[in-house]
Coordinates of C-alpha atoms (C1' of nucleotides) in Angstrom, one line a residue:
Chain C
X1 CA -15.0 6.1 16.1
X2 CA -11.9 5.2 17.1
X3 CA -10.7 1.8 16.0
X4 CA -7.3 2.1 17.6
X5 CA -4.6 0.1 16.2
X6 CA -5.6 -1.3 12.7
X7 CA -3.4 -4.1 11.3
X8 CA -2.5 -4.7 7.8
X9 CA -5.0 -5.8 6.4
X10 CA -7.3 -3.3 8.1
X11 CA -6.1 -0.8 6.5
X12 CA -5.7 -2.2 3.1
X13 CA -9.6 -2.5 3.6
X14 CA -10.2 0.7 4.7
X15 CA -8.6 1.8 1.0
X16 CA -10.4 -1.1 -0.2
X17 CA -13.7 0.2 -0.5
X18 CA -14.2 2.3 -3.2
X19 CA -16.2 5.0 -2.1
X20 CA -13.1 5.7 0.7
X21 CA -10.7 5.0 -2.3
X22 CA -12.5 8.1 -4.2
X23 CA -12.2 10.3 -1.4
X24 CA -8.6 9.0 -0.2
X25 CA -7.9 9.6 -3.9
X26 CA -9.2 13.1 -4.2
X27 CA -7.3 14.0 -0.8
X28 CA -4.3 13.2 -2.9
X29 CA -4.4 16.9 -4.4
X30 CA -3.0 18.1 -0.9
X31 CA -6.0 20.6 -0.1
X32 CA -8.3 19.9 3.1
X33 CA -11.7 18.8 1.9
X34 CA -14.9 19.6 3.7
X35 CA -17.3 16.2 4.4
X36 CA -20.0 16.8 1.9
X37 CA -16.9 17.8 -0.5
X38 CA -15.5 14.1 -0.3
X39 CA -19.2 13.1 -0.1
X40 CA -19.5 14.4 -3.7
X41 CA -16.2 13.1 -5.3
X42 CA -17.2 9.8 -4.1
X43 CA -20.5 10.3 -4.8
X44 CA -22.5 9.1 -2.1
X45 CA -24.7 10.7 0.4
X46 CA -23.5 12.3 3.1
X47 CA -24.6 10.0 5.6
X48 CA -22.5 7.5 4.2
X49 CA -19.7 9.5 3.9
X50 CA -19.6 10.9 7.0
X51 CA -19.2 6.5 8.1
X52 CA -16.7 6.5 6.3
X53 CA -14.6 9.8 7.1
X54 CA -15.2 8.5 10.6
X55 CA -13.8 5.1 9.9
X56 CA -10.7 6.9 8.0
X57 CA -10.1 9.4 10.9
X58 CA -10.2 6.3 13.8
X59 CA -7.7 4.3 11.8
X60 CA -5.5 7.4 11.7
X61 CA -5.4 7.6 8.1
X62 CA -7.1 11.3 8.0
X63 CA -6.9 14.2 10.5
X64 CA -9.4 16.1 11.0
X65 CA -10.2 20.0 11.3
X66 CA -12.8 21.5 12.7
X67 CA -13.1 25.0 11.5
X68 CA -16.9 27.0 12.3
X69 CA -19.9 24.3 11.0
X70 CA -17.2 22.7 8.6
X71 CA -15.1 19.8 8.8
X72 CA -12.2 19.8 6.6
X73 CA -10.0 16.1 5.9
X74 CA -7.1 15.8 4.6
X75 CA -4.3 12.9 4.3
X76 CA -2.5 12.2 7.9
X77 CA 1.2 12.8 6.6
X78 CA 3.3 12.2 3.6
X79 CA 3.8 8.6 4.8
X80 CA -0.1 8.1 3.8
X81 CA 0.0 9.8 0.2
X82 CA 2.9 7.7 -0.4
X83 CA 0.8 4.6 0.4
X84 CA -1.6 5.5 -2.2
X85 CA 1.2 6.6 -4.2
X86 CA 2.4 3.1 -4.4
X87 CA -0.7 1.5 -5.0
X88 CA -1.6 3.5 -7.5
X89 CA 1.4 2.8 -9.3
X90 CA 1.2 -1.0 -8.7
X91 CA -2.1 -1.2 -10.1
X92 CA -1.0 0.8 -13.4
X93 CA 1.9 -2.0 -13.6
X94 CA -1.0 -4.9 -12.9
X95 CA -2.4 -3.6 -16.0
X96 CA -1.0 -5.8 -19.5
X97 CA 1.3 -4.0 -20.6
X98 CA -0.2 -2.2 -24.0
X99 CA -3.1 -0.3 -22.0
X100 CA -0.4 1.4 -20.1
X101 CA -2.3 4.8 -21.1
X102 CA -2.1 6.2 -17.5
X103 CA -4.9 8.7 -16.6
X104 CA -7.4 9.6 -19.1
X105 CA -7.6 13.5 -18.9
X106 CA -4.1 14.9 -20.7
X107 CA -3.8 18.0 -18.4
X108 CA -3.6 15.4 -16.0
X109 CA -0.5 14.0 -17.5
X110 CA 0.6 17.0 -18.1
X111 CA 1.3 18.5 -15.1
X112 CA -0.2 17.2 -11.5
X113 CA -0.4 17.6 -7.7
X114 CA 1.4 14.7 -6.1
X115 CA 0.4 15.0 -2.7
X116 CA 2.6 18.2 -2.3
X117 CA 4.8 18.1 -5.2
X118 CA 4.9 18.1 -9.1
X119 CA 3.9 15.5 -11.2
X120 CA 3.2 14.3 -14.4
X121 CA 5.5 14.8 -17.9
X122 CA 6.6 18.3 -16.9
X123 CA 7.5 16.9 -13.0
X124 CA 9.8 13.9 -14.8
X125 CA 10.7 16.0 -17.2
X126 CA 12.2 18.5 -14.3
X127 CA 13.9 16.2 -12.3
X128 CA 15.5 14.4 -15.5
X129 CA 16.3 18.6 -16.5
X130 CA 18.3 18.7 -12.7
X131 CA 20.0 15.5 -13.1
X132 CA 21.6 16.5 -16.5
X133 CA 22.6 19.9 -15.6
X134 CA 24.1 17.4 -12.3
X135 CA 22.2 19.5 -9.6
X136 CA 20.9 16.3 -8.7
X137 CA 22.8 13.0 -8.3
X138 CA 20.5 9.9 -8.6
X139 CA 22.4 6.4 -7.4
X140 CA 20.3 3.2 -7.3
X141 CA 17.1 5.6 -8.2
X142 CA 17.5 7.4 -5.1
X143 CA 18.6 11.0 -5.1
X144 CA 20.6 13.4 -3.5
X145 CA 21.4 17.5 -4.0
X146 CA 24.7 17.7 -5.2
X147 CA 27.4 21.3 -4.4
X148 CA 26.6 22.7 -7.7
X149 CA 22.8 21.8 -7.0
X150 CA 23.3 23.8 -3.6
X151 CA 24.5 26.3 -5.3
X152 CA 22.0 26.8 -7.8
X153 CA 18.7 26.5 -5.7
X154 CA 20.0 28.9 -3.3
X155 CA 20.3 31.3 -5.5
X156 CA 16.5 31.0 -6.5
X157 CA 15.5 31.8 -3.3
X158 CA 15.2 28.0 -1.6
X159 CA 16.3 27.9 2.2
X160 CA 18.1 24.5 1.5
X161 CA 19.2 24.4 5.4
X162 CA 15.7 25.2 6.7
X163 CA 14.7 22.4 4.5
X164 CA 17.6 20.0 6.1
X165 CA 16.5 20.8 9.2
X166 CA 13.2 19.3 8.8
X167 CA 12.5 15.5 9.7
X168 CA 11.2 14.9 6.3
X169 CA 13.9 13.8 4.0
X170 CA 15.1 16.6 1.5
X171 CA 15.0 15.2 -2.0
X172 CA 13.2 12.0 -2.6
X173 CA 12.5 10.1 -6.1
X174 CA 8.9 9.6 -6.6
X175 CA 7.7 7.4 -9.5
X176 CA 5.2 8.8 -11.7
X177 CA 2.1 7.2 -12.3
X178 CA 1.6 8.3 -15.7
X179 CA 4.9 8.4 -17.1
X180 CA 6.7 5.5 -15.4
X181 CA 9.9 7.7 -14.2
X182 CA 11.2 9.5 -11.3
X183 CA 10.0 12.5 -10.2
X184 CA 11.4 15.4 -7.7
X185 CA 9.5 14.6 -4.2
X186 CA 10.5 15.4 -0.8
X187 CA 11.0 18.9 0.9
X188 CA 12.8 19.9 -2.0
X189 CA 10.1 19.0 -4.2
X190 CA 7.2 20.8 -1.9
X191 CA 9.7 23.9 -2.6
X192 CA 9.9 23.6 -5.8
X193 CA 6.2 23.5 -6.6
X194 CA 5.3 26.2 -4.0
X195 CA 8.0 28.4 -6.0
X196 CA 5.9 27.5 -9.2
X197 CA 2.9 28.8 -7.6
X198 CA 3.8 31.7 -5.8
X199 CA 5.6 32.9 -8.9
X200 CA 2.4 33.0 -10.6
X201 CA 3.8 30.5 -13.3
X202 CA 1.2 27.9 -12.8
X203 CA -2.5 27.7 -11.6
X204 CA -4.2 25.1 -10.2
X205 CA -7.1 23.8 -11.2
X206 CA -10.1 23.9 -8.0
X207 CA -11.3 20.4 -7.3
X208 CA -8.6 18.5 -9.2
X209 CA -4.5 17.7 -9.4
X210 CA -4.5 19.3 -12.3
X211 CA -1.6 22.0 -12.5
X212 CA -2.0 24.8 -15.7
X213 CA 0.9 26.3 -16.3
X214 CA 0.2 29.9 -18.3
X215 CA 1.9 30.3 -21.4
X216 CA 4.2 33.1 -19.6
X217 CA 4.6 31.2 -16.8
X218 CA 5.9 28.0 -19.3
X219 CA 8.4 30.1 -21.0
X220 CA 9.8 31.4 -17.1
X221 CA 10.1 27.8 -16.0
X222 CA 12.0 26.8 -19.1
X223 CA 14.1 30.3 -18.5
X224 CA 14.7 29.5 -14.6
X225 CA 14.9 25.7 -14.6
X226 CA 16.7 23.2 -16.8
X227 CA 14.3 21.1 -18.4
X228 CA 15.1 17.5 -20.0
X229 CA 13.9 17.3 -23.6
X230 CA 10.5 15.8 -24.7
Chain W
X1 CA -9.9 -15.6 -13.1
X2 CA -8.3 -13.2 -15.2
X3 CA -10.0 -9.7 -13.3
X4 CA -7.6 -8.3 -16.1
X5 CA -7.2 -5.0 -14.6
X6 CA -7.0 -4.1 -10.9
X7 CA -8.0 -0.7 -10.1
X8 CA -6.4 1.3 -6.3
X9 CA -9.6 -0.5 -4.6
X10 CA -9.6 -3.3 -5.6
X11 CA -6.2 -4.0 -5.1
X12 CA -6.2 -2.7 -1.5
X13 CA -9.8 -4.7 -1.4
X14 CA -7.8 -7.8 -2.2
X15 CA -4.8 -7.4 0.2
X16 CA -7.9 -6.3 2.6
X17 CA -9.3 -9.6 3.3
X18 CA -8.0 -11.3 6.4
X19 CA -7.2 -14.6 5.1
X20 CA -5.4 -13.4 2.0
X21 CA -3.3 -10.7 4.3
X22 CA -2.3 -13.4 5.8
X23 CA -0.8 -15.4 2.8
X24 CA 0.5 -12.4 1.3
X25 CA 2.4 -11.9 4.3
X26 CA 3.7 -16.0 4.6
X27 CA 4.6 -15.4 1.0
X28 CA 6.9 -12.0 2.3
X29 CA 9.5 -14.7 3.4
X30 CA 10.2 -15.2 -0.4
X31 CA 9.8 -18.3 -0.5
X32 CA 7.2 -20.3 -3.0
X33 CA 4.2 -22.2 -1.3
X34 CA 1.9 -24.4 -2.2
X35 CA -1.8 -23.9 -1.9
X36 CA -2.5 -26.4 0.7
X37 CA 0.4 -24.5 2.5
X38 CA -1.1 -21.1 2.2
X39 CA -4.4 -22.5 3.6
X40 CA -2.6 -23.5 6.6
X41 CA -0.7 -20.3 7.1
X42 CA -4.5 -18.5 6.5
X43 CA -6.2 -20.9 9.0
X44 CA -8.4 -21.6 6.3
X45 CA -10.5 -24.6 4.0
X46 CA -8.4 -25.5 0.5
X47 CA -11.7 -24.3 -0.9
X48 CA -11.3 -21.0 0.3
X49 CA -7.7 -20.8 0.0
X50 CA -7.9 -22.0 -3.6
X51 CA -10.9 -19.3 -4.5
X52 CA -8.8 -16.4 -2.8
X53 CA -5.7 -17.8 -4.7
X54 CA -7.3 -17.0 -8.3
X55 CA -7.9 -13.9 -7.4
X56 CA -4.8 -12.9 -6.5
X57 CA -2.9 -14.6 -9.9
X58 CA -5.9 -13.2 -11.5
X59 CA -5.1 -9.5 -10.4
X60 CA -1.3 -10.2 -11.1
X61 CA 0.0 -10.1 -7.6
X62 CA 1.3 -13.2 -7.1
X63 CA 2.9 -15.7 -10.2
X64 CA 2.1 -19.0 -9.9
X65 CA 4.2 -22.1 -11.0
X66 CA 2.5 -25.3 -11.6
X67 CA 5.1 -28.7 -10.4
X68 CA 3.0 -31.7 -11.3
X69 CA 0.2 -31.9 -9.1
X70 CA 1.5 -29.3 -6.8
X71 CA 0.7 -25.5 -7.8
X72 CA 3.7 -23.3 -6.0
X73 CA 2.8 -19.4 -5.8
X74 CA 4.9 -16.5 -4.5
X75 CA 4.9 -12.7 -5.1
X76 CA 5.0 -11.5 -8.2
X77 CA 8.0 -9.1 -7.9
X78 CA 9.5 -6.7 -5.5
X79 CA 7.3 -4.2 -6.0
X80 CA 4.4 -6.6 -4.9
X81 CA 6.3 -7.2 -2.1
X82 CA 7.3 -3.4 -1.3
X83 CA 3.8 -2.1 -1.2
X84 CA 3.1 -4.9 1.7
X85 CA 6.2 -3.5 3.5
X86 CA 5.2 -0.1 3.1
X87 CA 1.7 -0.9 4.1
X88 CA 3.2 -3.1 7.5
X89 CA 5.0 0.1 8.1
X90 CA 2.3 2.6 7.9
X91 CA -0.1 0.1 10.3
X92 CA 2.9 0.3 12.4
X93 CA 3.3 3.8 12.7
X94 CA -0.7 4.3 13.2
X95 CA -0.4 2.4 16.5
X96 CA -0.3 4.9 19.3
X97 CA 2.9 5.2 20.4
X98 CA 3.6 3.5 23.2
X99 CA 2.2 0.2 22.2
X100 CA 4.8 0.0 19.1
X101 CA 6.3 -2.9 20.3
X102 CA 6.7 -5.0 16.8
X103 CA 5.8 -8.1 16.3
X104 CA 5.6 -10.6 19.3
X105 CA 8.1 -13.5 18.7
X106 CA 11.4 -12.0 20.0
X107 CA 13.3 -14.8 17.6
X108 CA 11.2 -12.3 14.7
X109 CA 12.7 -9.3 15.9
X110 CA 16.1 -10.4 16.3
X111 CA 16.3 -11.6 12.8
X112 CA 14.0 -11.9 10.1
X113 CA 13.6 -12.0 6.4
X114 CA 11.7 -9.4 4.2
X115 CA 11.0 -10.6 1.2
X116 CA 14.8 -11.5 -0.4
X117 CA 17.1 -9.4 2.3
X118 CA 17.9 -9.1 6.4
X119 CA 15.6 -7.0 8.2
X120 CA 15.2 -6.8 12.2
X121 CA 17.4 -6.0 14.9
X122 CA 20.7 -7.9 13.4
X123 CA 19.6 -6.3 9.8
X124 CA 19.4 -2.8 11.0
X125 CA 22.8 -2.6 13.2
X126 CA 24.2 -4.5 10.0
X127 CA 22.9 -1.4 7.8
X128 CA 24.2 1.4 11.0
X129 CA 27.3 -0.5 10.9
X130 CA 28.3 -0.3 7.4
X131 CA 27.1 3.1 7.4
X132 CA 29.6 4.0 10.2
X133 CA 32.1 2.1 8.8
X134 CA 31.7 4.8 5.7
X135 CA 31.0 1.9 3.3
X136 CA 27.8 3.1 2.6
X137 CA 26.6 6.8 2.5
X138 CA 23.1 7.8 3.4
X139 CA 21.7 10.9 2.6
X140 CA 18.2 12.2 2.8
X141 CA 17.1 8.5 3.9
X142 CA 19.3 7.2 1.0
X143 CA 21.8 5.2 0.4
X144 CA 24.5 4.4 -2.0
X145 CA 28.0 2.0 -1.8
X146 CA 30.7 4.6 -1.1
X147 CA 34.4 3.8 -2.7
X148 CA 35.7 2.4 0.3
X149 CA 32.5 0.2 0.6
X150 CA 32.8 -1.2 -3.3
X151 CA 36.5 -2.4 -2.2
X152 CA 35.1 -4.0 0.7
X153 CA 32.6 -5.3 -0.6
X154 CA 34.4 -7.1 -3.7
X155 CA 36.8 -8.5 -1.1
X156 CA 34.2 -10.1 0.4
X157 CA 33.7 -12.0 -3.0
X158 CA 30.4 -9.5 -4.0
X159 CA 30.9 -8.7 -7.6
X160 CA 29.1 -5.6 -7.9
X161 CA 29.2 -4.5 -11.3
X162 CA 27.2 -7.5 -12.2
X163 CA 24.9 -6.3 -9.7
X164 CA 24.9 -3.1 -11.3
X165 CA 24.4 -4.1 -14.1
X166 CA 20.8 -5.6 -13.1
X167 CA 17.5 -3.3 -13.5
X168 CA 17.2 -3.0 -9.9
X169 CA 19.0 -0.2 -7.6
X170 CA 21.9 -1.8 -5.6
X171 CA 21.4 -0.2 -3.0
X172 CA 18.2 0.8 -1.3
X173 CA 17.0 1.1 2.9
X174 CA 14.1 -0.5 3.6
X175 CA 12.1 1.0 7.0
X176 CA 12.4 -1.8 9.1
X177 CA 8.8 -3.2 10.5
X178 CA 10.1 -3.8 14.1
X179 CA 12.6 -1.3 14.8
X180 CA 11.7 1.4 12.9
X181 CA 14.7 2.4 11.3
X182 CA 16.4 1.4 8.3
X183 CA 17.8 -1.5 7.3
X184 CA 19.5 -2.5 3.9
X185 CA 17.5 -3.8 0.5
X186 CA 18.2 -3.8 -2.9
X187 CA 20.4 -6.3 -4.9
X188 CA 22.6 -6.0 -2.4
X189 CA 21.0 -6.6 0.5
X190 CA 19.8 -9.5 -1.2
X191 CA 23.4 -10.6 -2.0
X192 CA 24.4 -10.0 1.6
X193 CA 21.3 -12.4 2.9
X194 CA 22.3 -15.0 0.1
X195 CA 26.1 -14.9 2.1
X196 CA 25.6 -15.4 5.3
X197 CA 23.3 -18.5 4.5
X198 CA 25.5 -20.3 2.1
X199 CA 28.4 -19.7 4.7
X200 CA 25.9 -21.4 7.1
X201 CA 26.3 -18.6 9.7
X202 CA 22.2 -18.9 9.7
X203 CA 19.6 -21.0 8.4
X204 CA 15.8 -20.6 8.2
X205 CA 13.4 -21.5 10.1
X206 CA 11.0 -23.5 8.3
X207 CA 7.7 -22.0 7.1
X208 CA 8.5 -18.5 9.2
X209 CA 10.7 -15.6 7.9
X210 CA 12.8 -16.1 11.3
X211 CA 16.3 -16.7 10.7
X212 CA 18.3 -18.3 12.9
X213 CA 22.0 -17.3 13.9
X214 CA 24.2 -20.5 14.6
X215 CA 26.9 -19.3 17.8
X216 CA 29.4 -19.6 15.4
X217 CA 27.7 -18.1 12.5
X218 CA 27.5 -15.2 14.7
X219 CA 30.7 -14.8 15.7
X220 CA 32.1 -15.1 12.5
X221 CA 29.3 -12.5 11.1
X222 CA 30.9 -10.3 13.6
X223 CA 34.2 -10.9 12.3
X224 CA 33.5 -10.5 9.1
X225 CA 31.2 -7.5 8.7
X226 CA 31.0 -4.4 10.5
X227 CA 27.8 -4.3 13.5
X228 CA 26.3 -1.1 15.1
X229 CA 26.6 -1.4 18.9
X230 CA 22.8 -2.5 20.4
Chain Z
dT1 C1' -6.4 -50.2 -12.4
dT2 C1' -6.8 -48.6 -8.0
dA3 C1' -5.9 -45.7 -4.4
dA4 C1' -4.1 -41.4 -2.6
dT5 C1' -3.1 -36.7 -2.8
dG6 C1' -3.5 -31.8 -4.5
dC7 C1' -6.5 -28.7 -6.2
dT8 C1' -10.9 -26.9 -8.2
dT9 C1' -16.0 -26.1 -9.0
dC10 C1' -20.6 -25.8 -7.4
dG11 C1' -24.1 -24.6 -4.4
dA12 C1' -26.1 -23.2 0.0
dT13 C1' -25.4 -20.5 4.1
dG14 C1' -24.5 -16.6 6.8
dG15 C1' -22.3 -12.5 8.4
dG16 C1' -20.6 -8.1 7.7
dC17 C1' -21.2 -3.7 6.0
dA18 C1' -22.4 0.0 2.6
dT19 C1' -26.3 2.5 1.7
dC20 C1' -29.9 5.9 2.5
dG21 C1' -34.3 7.9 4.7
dA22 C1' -35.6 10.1 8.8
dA23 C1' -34.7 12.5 12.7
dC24 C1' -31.3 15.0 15.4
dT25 C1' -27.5 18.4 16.9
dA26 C1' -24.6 22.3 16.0
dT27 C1' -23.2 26.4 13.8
dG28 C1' -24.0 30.6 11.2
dC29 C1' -26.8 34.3 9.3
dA30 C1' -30.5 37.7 9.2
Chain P
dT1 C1' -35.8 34.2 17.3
dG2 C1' -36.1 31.6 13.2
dC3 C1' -34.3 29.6 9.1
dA4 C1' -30.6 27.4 6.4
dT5 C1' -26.7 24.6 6.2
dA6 C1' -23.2 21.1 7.8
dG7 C1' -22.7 17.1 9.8
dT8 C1' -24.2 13.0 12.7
dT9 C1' -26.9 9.0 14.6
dC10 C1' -30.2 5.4 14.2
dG11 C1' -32.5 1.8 12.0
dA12 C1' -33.9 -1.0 8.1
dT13 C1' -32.6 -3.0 3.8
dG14 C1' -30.0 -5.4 0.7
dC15 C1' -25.9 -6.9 -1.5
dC16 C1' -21.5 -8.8 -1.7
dC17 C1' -18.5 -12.4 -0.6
dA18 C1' -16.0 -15.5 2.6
dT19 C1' -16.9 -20.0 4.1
dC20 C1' -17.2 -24.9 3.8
dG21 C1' -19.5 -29.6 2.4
dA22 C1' -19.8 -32.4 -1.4
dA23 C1' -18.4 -33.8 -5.7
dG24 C1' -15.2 -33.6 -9.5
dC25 C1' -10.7 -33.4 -12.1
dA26 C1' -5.7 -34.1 -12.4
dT27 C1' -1.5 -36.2 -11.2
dT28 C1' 1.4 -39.5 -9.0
dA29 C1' 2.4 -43.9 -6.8
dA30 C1' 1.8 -49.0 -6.4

DNA sequence: TTAATGCTTCGATGGGCATCGAACTATGCA
DNA sequence: TGCATAGTTCGATGCCCATCGAAGCATTAA
């Protein structure tokens, strides 16, 4: 399939349905999915989905990987998960304003994938953390890494110049869908979360956003990075 | 209809159908229509614009205001209006790219509203311009009013600290649809739209977000505020 | 009151498309 | 070579929903 060049509302349908939605949805995590994967968070057959992952790859809003007998999905770029991003936070502030309860499962809130960067009450509470200890300047909600930030995330190891180098902009302010703040996205953010990993603090959970932090690897993220309060 | 609460899908479902696309985006020129209006701009029965209509009061995207016999309906805030942007700019960028051309009427691309502020060619030199004029910063794709810009921008008879003072950020770039490149939002982008019409240095075009420069009105814009070189 | 205008409700029609069974291709494994 | 698994194509089915004619309600003007 290759639709070509889909217009607005083309797309908005192609997020529209919600079999696509689930699996658009589930990309969200960051990790390349195989077909029958998505075919089973959306649960449909895997006739249907592969219509659909077909539809999703012609509009341009998936690439595809072929890798042995598998296919693996994921999102296109950044510019996509933000896209779902903002929809999904739309439709949480559609919703009257007392069932703001955000999602359902608390791990979730806890601590999430966002694409490629932390989410959830420990992600706001992090970038709120670096704005008080004024590592990260935030003007009219947008955000920028300030000397003293420099400073400080060199010293844990982060390439900030590598980062700058990149197209993708360093440090971005992405508004949580559970908690209805800022948190750190960006190249910065990626960093940040790929430190968390590698340094063992934090797990993810297979097939979900969900991040588990061990309780070691809370009390070293509280030690190495300034945390807001509760 | 009161769908009471919109889910990702069916939100993108009900910015998917054709005919409401096409309203959403007549209503992206800020201004408040009428139903009968938004039937035209859709190309559609009053029937069908009236049943699409619910829906989208129902899911909360648009507000409607209710004048006598005439029932006036716009977006229901700027983040309504931002997600439509962001979704016009990710169809955009899906085109392949030599066939990014932008939309077709010239008089669009030259100068255009989107949603309360200047966008199109004219709104993104205005945005390079005061950029290399140093009276606004941008960093990481962000932007803020630098000292030298607050000074020049109270002289022009902008009182930002009651801008400040409102919920939304001052200052904010907006990807422009057409040239694909920034162009300046926020409360004050709004404020700088909301000068050069009540100088009369443009006026609207009737049912279109086109704005129209008078000779004059350009000259003196030129005068007046700081333009990037085409 | 009557007529005109703006908008809505109802009902019938039709088209688009998601869905899955069945059959097919492609890759990997033994 | 044969079997299992991953993914696709085709065709038939059925549902959802956009559409509009006709009739109805509400507001304004005369």
């Amino acid at each position: 399939m290759q639709t070509g060049s889909p217009s607005l509302p083309q797309v908005a349908a192609l997020i529209g349905e919600p079999a696509r939605a689930s699996m658009l949805t589930a990309l969200m995590a960051g990790k390349a999915l195989t077909a029958t994967e998505l075919a089973l968070a959306a649960d449909i057959s895997c006739q249907t989905a592969s219509s659909h992952l077909a539809k999703l790859v012609g509009a341009g809003l998936l690439q595809v990987l072929k890798q042995g007998r598998h296919k693996y999905f994921r999102l296109r770029d950044g510019q996509v998960a933000g896209l779902i991003e903002t929809m999904l936070n739309l439709s949480i502030s559609l919703l009257p304003v007392n069932i703001r309860t955000g999602p359902p499962d608390p791990a979730l809130r806890r601590a999430r994938i966002c694409y490629d960067h932390l989410a959830g009450e420990l992600g706001v509470r992090l970038y709120q953390g670096l704005q008080q200890a004024e590592f990260i300047d935030e003007r009219d909600a947008q955000a920028s890494v300030t000397e003293k930030g420099k400073a400080f995330f060199q010293e844990k190891g982060c390439d900030l110049s590598a980062l700058e180098r990149r197209k993708r902009p360093l440090c971005r302010a992405c508004l949580d869908w559970s908690e209805r703040s800022h948190h750190l996205a960006g190249s910065l953010g990626q960093w940040l979360l790929e430190d968390i990993l590698t340094r063992d603090w934090a797990r993810r959970q297979p097939d979900s956003r969900v991040v588990l932090l061990s309780p070691t690897g809370e009390k070293a993220l509280y030690r190495n990075y300034p945390l807001a309060k509760q």
